[in-house]
Tab-separated table of C-alpha atoms in Angstrom:
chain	number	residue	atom	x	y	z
A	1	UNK	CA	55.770	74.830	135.238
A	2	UNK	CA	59.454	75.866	135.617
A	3	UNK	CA	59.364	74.830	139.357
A	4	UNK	CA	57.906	71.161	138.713
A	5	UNK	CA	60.656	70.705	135.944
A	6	UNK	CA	62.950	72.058	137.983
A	7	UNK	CA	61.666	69.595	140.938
A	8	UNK	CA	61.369	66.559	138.326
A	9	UNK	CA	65.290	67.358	137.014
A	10	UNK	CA	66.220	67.211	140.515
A	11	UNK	CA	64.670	63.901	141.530
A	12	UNK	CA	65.868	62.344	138.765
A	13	UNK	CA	69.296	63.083	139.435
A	14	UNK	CA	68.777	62.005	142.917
A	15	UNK	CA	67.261	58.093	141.607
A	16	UNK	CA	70.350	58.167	139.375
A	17	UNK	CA	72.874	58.984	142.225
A	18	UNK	CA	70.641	56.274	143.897
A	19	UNK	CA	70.693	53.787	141.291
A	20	UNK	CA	74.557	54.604	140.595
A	21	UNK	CA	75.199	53.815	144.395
A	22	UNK	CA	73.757	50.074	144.528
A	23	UNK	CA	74.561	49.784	140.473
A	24	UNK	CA	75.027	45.829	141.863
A	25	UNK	CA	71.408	45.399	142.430
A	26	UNK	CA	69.546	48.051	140.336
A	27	UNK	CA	69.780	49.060	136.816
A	28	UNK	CA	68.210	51.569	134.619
A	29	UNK	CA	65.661	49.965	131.450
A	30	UNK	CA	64.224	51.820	128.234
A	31	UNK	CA	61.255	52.530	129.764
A	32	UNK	CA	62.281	54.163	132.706
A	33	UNK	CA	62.103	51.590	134.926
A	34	UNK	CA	64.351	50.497	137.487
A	35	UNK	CA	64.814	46.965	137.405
A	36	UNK	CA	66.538	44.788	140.853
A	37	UNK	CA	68.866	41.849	139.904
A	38	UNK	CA	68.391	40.173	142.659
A	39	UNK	CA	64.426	39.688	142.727
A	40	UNK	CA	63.869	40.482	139.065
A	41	UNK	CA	61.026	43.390	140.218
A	42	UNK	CA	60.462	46.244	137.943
A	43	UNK	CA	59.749	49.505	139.942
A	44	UNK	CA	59.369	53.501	138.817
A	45	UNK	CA	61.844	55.565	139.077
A	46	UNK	CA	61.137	56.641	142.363
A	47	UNK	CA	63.091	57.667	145.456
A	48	UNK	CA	60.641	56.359	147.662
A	49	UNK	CA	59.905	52.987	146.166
A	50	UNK	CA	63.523	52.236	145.437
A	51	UNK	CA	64.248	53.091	149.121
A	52	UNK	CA	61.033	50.540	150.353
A	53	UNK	CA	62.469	47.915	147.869
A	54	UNK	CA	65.845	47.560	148.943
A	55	UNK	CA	64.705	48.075	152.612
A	56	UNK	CA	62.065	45.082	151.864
A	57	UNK	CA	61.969	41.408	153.032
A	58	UNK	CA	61.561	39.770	149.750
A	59	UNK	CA	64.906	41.730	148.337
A	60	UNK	CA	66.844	40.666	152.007
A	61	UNK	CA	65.704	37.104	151.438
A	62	UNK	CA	66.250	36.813	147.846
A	63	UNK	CA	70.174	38.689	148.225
A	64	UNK	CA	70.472	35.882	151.497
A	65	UNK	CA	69.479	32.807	148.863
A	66	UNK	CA	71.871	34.157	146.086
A	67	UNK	CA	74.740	34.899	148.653
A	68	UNK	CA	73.889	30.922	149.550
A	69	UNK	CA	73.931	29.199	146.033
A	70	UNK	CA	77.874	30.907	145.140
A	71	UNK	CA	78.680	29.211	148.768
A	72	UNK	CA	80.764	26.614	148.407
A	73	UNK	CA	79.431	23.894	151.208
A	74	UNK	CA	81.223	21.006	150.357
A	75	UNK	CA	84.959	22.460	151.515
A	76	UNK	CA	83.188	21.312	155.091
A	77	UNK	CA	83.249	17.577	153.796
A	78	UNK	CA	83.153	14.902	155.377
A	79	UNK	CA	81.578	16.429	158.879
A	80	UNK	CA	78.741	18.574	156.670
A	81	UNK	CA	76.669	17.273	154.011
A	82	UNK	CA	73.766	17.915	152.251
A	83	UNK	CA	70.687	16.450	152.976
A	84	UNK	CA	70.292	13.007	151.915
A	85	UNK	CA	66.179	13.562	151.416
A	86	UNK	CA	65.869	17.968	151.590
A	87	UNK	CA	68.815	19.496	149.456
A	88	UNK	CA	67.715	22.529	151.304
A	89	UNK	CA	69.131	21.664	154.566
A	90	UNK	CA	72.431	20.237	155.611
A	91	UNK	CA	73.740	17.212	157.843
A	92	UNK	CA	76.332	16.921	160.536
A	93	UNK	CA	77.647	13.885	160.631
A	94	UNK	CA	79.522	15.176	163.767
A	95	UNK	CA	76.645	16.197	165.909
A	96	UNK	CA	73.835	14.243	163.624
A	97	UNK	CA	71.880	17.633	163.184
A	98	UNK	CA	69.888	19.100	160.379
A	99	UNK	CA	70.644	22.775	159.850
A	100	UNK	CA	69.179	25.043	157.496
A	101	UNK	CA	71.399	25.387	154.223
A	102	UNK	CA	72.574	29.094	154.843
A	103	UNK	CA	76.090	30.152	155.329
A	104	UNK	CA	74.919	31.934	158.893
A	105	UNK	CA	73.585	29.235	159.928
A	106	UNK	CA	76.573	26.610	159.335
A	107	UNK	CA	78.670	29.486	160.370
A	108	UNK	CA	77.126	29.212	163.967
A	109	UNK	CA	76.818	25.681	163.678
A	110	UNK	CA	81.136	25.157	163.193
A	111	UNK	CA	82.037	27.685	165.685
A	112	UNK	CA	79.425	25.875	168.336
A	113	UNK	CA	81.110	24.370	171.297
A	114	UNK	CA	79.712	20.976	170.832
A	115	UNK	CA	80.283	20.769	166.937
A	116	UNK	CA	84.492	21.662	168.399
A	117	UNK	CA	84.165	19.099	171.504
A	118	UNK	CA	82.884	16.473	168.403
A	119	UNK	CA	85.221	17.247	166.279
A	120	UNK	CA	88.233	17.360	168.928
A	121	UNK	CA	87.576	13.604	169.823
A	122	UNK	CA	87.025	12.278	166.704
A	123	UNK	CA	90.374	13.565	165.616
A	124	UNK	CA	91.736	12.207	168.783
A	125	UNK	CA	89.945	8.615	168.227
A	126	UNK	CA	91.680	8.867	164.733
A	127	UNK	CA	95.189	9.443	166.153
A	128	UNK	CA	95.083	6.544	168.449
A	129	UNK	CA	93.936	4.872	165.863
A	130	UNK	CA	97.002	5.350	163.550
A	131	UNK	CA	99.237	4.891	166.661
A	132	UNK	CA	97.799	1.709	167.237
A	133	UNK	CA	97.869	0.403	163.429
A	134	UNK	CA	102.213	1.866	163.324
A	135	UNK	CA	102.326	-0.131	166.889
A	136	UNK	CA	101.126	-3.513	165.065
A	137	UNK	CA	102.701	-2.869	161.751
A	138	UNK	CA	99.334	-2.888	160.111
A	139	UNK	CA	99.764	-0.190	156.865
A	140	UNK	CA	96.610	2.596	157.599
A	141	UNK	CA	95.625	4.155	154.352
A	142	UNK	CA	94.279	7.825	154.114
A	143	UNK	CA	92.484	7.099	150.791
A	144	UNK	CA	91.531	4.146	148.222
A	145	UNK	CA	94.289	5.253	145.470
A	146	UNK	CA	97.341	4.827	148.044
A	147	UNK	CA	96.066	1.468	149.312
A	148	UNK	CA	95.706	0.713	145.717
A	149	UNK	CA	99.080	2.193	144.376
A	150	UNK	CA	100.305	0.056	147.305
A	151	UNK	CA	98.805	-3.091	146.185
A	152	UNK	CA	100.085	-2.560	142.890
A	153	UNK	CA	103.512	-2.299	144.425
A	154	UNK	CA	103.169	-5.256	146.193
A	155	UNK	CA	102.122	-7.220	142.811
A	156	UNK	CA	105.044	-5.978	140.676
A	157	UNK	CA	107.275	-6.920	143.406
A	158	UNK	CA	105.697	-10.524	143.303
A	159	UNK	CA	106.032	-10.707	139.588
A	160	UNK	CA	110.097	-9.595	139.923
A	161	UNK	CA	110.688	-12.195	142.632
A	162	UNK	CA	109.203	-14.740	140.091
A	163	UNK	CA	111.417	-13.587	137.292
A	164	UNK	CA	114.560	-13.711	139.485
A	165	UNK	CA	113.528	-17.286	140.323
A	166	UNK	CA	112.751	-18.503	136.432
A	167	UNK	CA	116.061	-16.901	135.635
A	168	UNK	CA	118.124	-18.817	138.331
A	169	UNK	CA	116.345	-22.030	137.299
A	170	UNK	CA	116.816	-21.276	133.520
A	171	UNK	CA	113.326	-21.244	132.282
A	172	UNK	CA	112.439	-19.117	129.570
């Protein structure tokens, strides 16, 4: 009996070294159970099947969907949205591709030579374009709140020319 507590003392000082090692994913319950964050299973306190868990496919896929939702996809706006119809996949508006909505996969998707060609000429075309708008003396406008603060400017200098010209003709 002394040798199976002994043996029993041991192991469980080996599943809490275990447990105390990926303390981000497991954690001890009441019952002693061993409980995974990341899929929610409850396991025994086992060397063995804590090893097979975190070793598992359902505990890499489930870690690989949570490491997705804290991804923040929209800092590759405008070129990669999400899917107008599947929120689970993405759209370049680049290339005109459907990708998968995981950070490897957009990862390889960016650093793709024809996502860079794309991207090259587009900012090229958009270049010429503002050359060709300073050239002609046509005002380009990055976003809708300068054209409007411009427009705005233009009406308040409008409505000071019209003062100027009631004062000089004396009506009040």
């Amino acid at each position: 009996k002394t040798k199976k507590k002994k043996m029993t003392e041991q192991t469980n000082d080996k599943v809490k070294e275990f447990v105390s090692q990926h303390s981000e994913h497991l954690s001890f319950l009441p019952n002693e159970k061993v409980k995974c964050s990341v899929t929610g299973h409850e396991m025994p306190a086992t060397l063995s099947v804590l090893n097979e868990h975190l070793k598992g496919k359902r505990f890499r896929n489930a870690l690989r969907r949570s490491k997705n939702s804290e991804y923040d996809f929209s800092q590759h706006s405008p070129y990669i949205l999400v899917h107008n119809k599947d929120n689970n996949k993405l759209y370049c508006t680049l290339t005109k591709q459907e990708m998968e909505k995981d950070v490897a996969v957009l990862q390889k998707h960016i650093n793709g030579r024809k996502f860079k060609r794309e991207l090259a000429a587009r900012k090229l075309k958009e270049e010429k374009r503002k050359q060709k708008a300073n050239e002609t003396g046509i005002e380009e406008f990055d976003s809708e709140e300068e054209k409007e603060e411009a427009s705005e400017e233009e009406e308040f200098d409008e409505i000071e020319g019209v003062e100027e010209i009631e004062a000089l003709l004396g009506v009040d």
